[in-house]
Coordinates of C-alpha atoms and ligand atoms in Angstrom, one line a residue:
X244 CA 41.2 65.8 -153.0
X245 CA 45.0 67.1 -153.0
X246 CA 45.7 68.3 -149.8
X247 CA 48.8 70.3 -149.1
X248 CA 49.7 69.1 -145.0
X249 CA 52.5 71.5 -143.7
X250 CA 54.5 70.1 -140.7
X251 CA 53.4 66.8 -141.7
X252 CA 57.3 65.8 -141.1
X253 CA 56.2 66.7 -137.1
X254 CA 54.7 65.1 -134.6
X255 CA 51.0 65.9 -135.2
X256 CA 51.5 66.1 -138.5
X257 CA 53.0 62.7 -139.6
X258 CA 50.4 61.0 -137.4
X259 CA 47.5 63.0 -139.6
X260 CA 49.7 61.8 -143.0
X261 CA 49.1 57.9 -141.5
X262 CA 45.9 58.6 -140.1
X263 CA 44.6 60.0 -143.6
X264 CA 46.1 58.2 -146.2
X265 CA 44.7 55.3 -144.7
X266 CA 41.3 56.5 -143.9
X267 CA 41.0 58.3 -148.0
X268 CA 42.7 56.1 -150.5
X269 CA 41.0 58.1 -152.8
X270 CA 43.0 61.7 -151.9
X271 CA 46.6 62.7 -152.5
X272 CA 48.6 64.6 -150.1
X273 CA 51.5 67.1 -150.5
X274 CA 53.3 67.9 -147.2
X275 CA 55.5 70.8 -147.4
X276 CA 57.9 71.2 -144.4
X277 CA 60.9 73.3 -143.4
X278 CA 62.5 69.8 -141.6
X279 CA 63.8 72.4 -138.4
X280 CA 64.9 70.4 -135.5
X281 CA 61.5 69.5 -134.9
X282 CA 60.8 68.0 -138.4
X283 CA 62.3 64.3 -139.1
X284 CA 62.4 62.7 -142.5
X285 CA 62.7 59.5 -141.4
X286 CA 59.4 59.4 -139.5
X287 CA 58.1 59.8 -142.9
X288 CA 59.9 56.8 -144.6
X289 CA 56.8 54.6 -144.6
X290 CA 54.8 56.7 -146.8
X291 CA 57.9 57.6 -149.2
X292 CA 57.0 55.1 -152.0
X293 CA 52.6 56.1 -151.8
X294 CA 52.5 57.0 -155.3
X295 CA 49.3 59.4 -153.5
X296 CA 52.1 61.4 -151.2
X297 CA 55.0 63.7 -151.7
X298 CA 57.3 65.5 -149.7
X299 CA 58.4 69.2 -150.5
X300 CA 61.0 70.7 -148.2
X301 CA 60.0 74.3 -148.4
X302 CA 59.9 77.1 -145.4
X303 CA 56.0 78.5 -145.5
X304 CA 57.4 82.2 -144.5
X305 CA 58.6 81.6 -148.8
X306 CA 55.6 83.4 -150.7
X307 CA 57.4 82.7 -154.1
X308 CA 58.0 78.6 -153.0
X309 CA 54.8 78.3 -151.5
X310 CA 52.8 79.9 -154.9
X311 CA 55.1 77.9 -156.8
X312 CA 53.8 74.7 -155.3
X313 CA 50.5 75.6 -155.8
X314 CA 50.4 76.4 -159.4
X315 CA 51.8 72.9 -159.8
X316 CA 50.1 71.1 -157.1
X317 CA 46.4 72.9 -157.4
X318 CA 45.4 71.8 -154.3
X319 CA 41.3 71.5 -152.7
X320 CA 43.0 72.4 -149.1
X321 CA 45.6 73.1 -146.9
X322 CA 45.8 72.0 -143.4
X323 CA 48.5 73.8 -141.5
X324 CA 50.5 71.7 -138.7
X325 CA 54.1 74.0 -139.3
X326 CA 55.0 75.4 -136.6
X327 CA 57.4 76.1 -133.9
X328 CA 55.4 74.5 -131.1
X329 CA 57.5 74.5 -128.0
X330 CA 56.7 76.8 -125.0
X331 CA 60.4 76.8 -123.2
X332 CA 61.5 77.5 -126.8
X333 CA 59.5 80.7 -127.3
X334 CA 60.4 81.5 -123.5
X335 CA 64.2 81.5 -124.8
X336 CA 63.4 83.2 -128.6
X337 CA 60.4 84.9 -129.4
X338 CA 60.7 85.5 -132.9
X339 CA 61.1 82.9 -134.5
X340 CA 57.7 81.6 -133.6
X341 CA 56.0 85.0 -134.8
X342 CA 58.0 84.8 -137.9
X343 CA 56.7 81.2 -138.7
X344 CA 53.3 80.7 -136.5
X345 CA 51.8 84.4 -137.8
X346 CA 53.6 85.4 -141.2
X347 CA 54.0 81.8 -142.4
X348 CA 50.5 81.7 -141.8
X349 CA 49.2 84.3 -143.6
X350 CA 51.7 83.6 -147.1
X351 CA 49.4 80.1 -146.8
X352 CA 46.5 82.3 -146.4
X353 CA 47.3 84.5 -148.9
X354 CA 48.2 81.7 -151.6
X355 CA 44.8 79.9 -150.7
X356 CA 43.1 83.0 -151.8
X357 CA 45.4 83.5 -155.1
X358 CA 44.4 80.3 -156.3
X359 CA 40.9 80.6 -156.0
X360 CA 39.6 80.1 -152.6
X361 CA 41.4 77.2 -151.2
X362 CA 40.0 75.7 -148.2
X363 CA 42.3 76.2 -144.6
X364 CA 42.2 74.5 -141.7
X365 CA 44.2 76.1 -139.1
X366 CA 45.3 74.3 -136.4
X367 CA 45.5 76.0 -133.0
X368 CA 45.7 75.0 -129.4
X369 CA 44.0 75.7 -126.3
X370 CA 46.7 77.4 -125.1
X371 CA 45.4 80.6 -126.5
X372 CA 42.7 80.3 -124.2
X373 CA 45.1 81.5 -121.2
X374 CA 45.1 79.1 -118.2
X375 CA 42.3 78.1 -115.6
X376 CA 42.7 78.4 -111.8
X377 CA 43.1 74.9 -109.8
X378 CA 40.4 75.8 -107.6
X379 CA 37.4 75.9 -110.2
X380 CA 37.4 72.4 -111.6
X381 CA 34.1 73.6 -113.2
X382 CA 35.6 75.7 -115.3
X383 CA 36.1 74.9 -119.2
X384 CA 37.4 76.9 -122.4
X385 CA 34.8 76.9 -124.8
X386 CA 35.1 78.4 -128.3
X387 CA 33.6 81.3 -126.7
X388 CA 36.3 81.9 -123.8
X389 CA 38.2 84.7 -124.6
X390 CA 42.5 84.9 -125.2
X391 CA 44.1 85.5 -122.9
X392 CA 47.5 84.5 -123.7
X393 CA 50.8 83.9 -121.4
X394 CA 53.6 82.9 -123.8
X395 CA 55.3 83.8 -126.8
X396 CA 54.5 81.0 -128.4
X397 CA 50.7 81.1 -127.6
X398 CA 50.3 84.7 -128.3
X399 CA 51.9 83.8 -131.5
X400 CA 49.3 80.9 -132.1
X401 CA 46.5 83.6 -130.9
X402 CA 47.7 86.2 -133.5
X403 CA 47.8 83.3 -136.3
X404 CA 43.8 82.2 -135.2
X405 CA 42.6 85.9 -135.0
X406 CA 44.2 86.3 -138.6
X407 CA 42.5 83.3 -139.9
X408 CA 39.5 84.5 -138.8
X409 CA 40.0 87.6 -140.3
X410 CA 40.6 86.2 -143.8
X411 CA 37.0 84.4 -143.6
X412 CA 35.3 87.9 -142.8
X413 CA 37.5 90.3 -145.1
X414 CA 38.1 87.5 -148.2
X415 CA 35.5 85.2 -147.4
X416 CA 37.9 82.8 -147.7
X417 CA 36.4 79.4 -146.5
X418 CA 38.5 78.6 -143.3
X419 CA 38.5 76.7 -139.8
X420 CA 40.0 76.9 -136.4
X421 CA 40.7 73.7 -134.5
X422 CA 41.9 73.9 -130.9
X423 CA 43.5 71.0 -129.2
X424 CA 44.9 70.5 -125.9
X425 CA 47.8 68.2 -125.0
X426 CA 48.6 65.6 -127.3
X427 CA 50.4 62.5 -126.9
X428 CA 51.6 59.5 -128.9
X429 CA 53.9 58.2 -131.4
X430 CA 56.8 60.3 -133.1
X431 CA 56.4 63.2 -130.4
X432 CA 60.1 64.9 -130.0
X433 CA 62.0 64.3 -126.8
X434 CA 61.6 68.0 -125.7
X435 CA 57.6 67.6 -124.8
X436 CA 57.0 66.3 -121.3
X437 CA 55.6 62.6 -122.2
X438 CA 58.4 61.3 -124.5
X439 CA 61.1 63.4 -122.2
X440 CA 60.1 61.7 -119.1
X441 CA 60.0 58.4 -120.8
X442 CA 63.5 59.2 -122.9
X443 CA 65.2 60.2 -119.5
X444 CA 63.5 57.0 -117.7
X445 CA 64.9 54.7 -119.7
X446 CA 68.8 56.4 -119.7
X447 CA 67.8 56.7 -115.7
X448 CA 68.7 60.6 -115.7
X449 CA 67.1 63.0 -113.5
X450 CA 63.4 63.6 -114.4
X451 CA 63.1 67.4 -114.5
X452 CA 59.9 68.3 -113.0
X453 CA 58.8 72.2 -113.3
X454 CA 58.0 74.0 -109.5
X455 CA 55.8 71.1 -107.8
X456 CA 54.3 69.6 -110.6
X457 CA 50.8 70.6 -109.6
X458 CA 50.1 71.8 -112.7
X459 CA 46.9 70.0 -114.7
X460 CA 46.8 69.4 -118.9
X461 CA 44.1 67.7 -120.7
X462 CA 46.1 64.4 -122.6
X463 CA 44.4 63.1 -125.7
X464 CA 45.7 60.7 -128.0
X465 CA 47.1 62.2 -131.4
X466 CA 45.1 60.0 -133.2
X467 CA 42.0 61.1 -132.1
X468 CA 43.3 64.9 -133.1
X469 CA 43.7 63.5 -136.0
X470 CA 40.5 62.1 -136.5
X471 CA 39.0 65.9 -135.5
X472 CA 41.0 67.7 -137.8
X473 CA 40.0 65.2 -140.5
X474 CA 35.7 65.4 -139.6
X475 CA 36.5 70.0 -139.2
X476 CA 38.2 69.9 -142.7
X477 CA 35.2 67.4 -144.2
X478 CA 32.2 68.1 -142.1
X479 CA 33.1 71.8 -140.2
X480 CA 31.3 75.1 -140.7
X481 CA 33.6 77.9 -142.5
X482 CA 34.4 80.8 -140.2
X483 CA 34.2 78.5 -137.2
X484 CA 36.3 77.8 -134.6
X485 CA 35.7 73.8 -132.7
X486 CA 37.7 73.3 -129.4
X487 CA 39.0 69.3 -129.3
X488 CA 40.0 67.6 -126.2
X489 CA 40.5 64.8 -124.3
X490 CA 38.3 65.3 -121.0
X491 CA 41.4 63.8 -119.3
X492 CA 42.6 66.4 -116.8
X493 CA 46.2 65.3 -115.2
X494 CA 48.5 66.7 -112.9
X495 CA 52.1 66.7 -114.2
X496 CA 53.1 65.0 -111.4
X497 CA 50.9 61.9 -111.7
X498 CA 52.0 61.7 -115.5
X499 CA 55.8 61.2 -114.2
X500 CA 54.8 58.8 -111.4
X501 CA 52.9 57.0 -113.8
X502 CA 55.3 57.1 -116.2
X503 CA 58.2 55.5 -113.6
X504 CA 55.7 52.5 -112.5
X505 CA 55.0 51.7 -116.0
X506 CA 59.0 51.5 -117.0
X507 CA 59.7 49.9 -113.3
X508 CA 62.0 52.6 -112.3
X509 CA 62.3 54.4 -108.6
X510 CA 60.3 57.7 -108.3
X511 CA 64.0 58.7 -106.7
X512 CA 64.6 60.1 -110.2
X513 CA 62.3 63.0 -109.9
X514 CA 63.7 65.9 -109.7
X515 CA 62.0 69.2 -109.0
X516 CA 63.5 72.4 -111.0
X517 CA 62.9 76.2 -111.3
X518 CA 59.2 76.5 -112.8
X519 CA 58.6 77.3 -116.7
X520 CA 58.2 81.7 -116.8
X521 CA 54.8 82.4 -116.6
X522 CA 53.4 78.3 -116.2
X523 CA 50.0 78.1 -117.5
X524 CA 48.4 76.5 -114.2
X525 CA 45.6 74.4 -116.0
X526 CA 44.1 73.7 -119.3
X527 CA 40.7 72.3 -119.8
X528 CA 38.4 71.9 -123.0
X529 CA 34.9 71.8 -123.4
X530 CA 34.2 70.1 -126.8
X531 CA 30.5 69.9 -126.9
X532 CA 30.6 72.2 -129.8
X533 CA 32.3 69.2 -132.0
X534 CA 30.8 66.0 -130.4
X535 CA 26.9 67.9 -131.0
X536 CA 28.1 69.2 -134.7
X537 CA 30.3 66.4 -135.8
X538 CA 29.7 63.6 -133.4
X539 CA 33.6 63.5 -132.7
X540 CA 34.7 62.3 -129.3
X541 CA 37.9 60.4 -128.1
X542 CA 38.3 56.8 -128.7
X543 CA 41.2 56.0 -126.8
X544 CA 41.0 55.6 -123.2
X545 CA 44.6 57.0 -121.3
X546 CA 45.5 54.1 -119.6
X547 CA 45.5 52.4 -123.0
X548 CA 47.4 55.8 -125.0
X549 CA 50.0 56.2 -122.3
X550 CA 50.8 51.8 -122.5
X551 CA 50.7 52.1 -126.2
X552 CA 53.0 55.3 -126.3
X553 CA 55.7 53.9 -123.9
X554 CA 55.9 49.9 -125.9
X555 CA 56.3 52.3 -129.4
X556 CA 59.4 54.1 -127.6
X557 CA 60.8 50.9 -126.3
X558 CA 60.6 50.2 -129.9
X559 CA 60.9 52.7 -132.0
X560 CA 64.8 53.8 -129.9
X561 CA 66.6 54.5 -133.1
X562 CA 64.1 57.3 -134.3
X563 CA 64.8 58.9 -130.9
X564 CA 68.4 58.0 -129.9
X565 CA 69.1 59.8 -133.1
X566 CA 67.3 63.3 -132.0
X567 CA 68.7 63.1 -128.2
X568 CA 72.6 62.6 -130.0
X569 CA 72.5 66.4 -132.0
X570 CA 71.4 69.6 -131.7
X571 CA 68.9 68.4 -128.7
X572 CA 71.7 67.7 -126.4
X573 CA 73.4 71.7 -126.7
X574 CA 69.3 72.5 -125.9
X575 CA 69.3 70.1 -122.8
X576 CA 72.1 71.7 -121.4
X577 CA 70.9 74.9 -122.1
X578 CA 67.5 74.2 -120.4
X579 CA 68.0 71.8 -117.8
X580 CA 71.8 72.7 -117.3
X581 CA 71.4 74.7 -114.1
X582 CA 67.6 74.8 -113.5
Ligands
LIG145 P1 56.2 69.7 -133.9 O1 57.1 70.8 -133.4 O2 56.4 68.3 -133.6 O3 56.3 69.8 -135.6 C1 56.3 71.0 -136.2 C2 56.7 70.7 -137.7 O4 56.6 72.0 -138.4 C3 58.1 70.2 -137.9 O5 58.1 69.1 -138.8 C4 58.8 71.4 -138.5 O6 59.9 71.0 -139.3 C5 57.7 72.1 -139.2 N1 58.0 73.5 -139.4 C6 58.4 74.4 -138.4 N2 58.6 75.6 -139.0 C7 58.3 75.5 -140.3 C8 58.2 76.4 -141.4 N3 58.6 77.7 -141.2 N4 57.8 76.0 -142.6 C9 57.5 74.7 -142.8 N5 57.6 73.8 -141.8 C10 57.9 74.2 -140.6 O7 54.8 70.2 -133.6 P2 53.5 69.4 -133.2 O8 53.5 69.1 -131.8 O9 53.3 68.3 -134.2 O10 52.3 70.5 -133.5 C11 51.7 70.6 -134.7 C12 50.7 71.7 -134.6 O11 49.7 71.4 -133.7 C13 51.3 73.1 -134.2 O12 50.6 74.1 -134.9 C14 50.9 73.2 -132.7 O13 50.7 74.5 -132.4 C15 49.6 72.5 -132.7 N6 49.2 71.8 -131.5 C16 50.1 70.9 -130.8 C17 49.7 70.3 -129.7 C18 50.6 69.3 -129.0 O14 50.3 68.8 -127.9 N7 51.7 68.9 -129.5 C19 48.4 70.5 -129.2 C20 47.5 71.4 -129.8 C21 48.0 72.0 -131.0
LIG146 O1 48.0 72.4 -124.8 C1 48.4 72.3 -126.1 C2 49.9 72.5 -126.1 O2 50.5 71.4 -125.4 C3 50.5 72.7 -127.5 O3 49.9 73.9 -128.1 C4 52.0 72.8 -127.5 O4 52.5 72.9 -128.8 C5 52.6 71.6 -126.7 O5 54.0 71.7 -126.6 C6 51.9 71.5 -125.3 O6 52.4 72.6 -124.5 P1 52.8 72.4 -123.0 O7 53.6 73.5 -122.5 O8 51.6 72.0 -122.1 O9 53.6 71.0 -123.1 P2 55.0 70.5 -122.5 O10 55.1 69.1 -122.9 O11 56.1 71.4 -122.8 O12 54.7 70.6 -120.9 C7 53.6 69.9 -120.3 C8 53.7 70.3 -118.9 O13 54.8 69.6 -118.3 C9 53.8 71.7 -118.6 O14 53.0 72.1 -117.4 C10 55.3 71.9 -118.3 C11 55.7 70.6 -117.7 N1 57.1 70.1 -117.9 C12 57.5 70.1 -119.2 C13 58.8 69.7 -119.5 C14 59.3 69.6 -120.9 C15 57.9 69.7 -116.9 O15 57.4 69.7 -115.7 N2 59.2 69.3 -117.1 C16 59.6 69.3 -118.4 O16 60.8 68.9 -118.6

């Protein structure tokens, strides 16, 4: 298979390039990325000489790059990562998430179809499920939960899932929906609450915690994304949706203590700020639809992800003190500045 990966110079993205060249020797992949702040060449370097990978900087909102690369390329599918993914980000500048999470969307939509019924996969997040109260740990987003959406960039995400969807009934085009909850591993940008907290741990700057940090995510290990997207794309039903997650519910709070004790440095450095606008409270999966279809479930166990994730930043500080030294540091000051 060629298999055009967009956002593959991202976080999710680069770790699905790894994960899948290694897992199919046998398939070629094309990843087609923008490179905005988010995207990072050099988190690609290892796979820049695989005769069975290219990269292609192109925007997906560019109809005439994007069916360019697919008369050359021909590709069996298209997985898209690209997107702006950051919820203070959205919270600051709305449309440049609608511009690339809904329209860029639909131009890879719309090429899939041109070329002759392309499988898509697009990737989504559980965020489009809304949020769940504290109170009702019983509660889970299933596939069937309806959106209910709190942020720009999650309505954005909605609006790109509804128009998937929409493709498969109208066009019949053969498509999937995967919905994630939090990730976290290697190669995630400093901006996301894992790396930041670890970043600002090991400078020992303040560690920004939204409201009380009572709100509760579901962590899974990007590898194990990966390994769902993978099985959807392979093994999924068209027209479906499959909700992936890591049955790891945490508090914020306990993420940043745990964090501290891991890198041996005084919980004095948390610091409580005004809360995100409109904080989602708490995100939970239910992924029985994928374990009983595909027999995916997650392999690695927190307390390993979260010791794995902190030794790769201890070693991996040129990738990062590079971010944290441009643009990121006018966005710091912007968003933490006076919190
Ligand atoms: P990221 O911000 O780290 O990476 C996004 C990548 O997309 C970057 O390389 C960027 O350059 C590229 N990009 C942005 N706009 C583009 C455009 N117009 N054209 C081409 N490329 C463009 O994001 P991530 O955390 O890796 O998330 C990847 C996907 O997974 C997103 O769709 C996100 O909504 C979804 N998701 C993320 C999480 C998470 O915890 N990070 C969880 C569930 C789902
Ligand atoms: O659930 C999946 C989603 O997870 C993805 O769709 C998004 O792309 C991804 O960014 C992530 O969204 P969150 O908003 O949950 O992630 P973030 O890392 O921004 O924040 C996690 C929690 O930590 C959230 O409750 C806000 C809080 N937080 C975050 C930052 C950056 C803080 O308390 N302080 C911070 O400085």
């Amino acid at each position: 298979m060629t298999i055009i990966v967009t956002g593959g110079a991202g976080f999710i993205g680069s770790n699905f390039i790894f994960y899948s060249l290694a897992a199919h020797p046998e398939d070629r992949i094309v990843c087609l990325d923008k490179l905005t702040y988010a995207g990072n060449l050099s988190t690609l370097q290892p796979v820049m000489d695989d005769r069975r990978f290219r990269f292609v900087r192109l925007d997906i909102c560019d109809r005439e790059g994007v069916y360019a690369l697919f008369e050359e390329e021909r590709p069996d599918a298209v997985i898209n990562f690209a997107a702006e993914s950051h919820v203070d980000r959205s919270i600051e500048d709305p449309s440049v998430f609608l511009q690339t999470n809904v329209v860029g969307a639909s131009v890879l939509m719309d090429a899939c179809r041109t070329f002759g019924g392309v499988r898509y996969h697009q990737v989504s997040t559980d965020e489009v499920y809304g949020d769940l109260p504290l109170d009702r740990p019983e509660l889970l987003f299933t596939e069937s939960t309806p959106l209910h959406t709190s942020s720009p960039y999650s309505a954005s995400k909605a609006g790109a899932d509804l128009l998937t969807l929409a493709y498969f009934r109208t066009y019949g085009l053969p498509v999937t929906v995967s919905r994630c909850s939090n990730n976290y591993g290697p190669w995630h940008f400093p901006e996301k609450l894992i790396p930041l907290m670890i970043v600002n741990c090991l400078h020992d700057r303040p560690l920004p915690v939204y409201g009380q940090g009572l709100n509760v995510r579901d962590w899974l290990y990007v590898e194990d994304h990966c390994r769902a997207v993978d099985m959807i794309l392979r093994r999924g039903r068209v027209g479906e949706v499959y909700n992936v997650g890591g049955n790891n519910e945490m508090r914020n709070i306990d993420i940043v203590r745990l964090i501290c004790r891991e890198l041996g440095k005084p919980e004095s450095l948390i610091t409580y700020v005004t809360d995100r606008k409109g904080h989602d409270l708490r995100y939970a999966i239910d992924a029985a639809k994928i374990r009983r279809e595909l027999g995916w479930q997650p392999e690695t166990r927190f307390e390993d992800g979260i010791k794995r994730t902190i030794s790769w930043y201890l070693e991996h500080r040129t990738w990062w003190e590079e971010i944290i030294s441009g643009e990121y540091r006018d966005y710091y000051d912007r968003m933490y500045g006076d919190r």
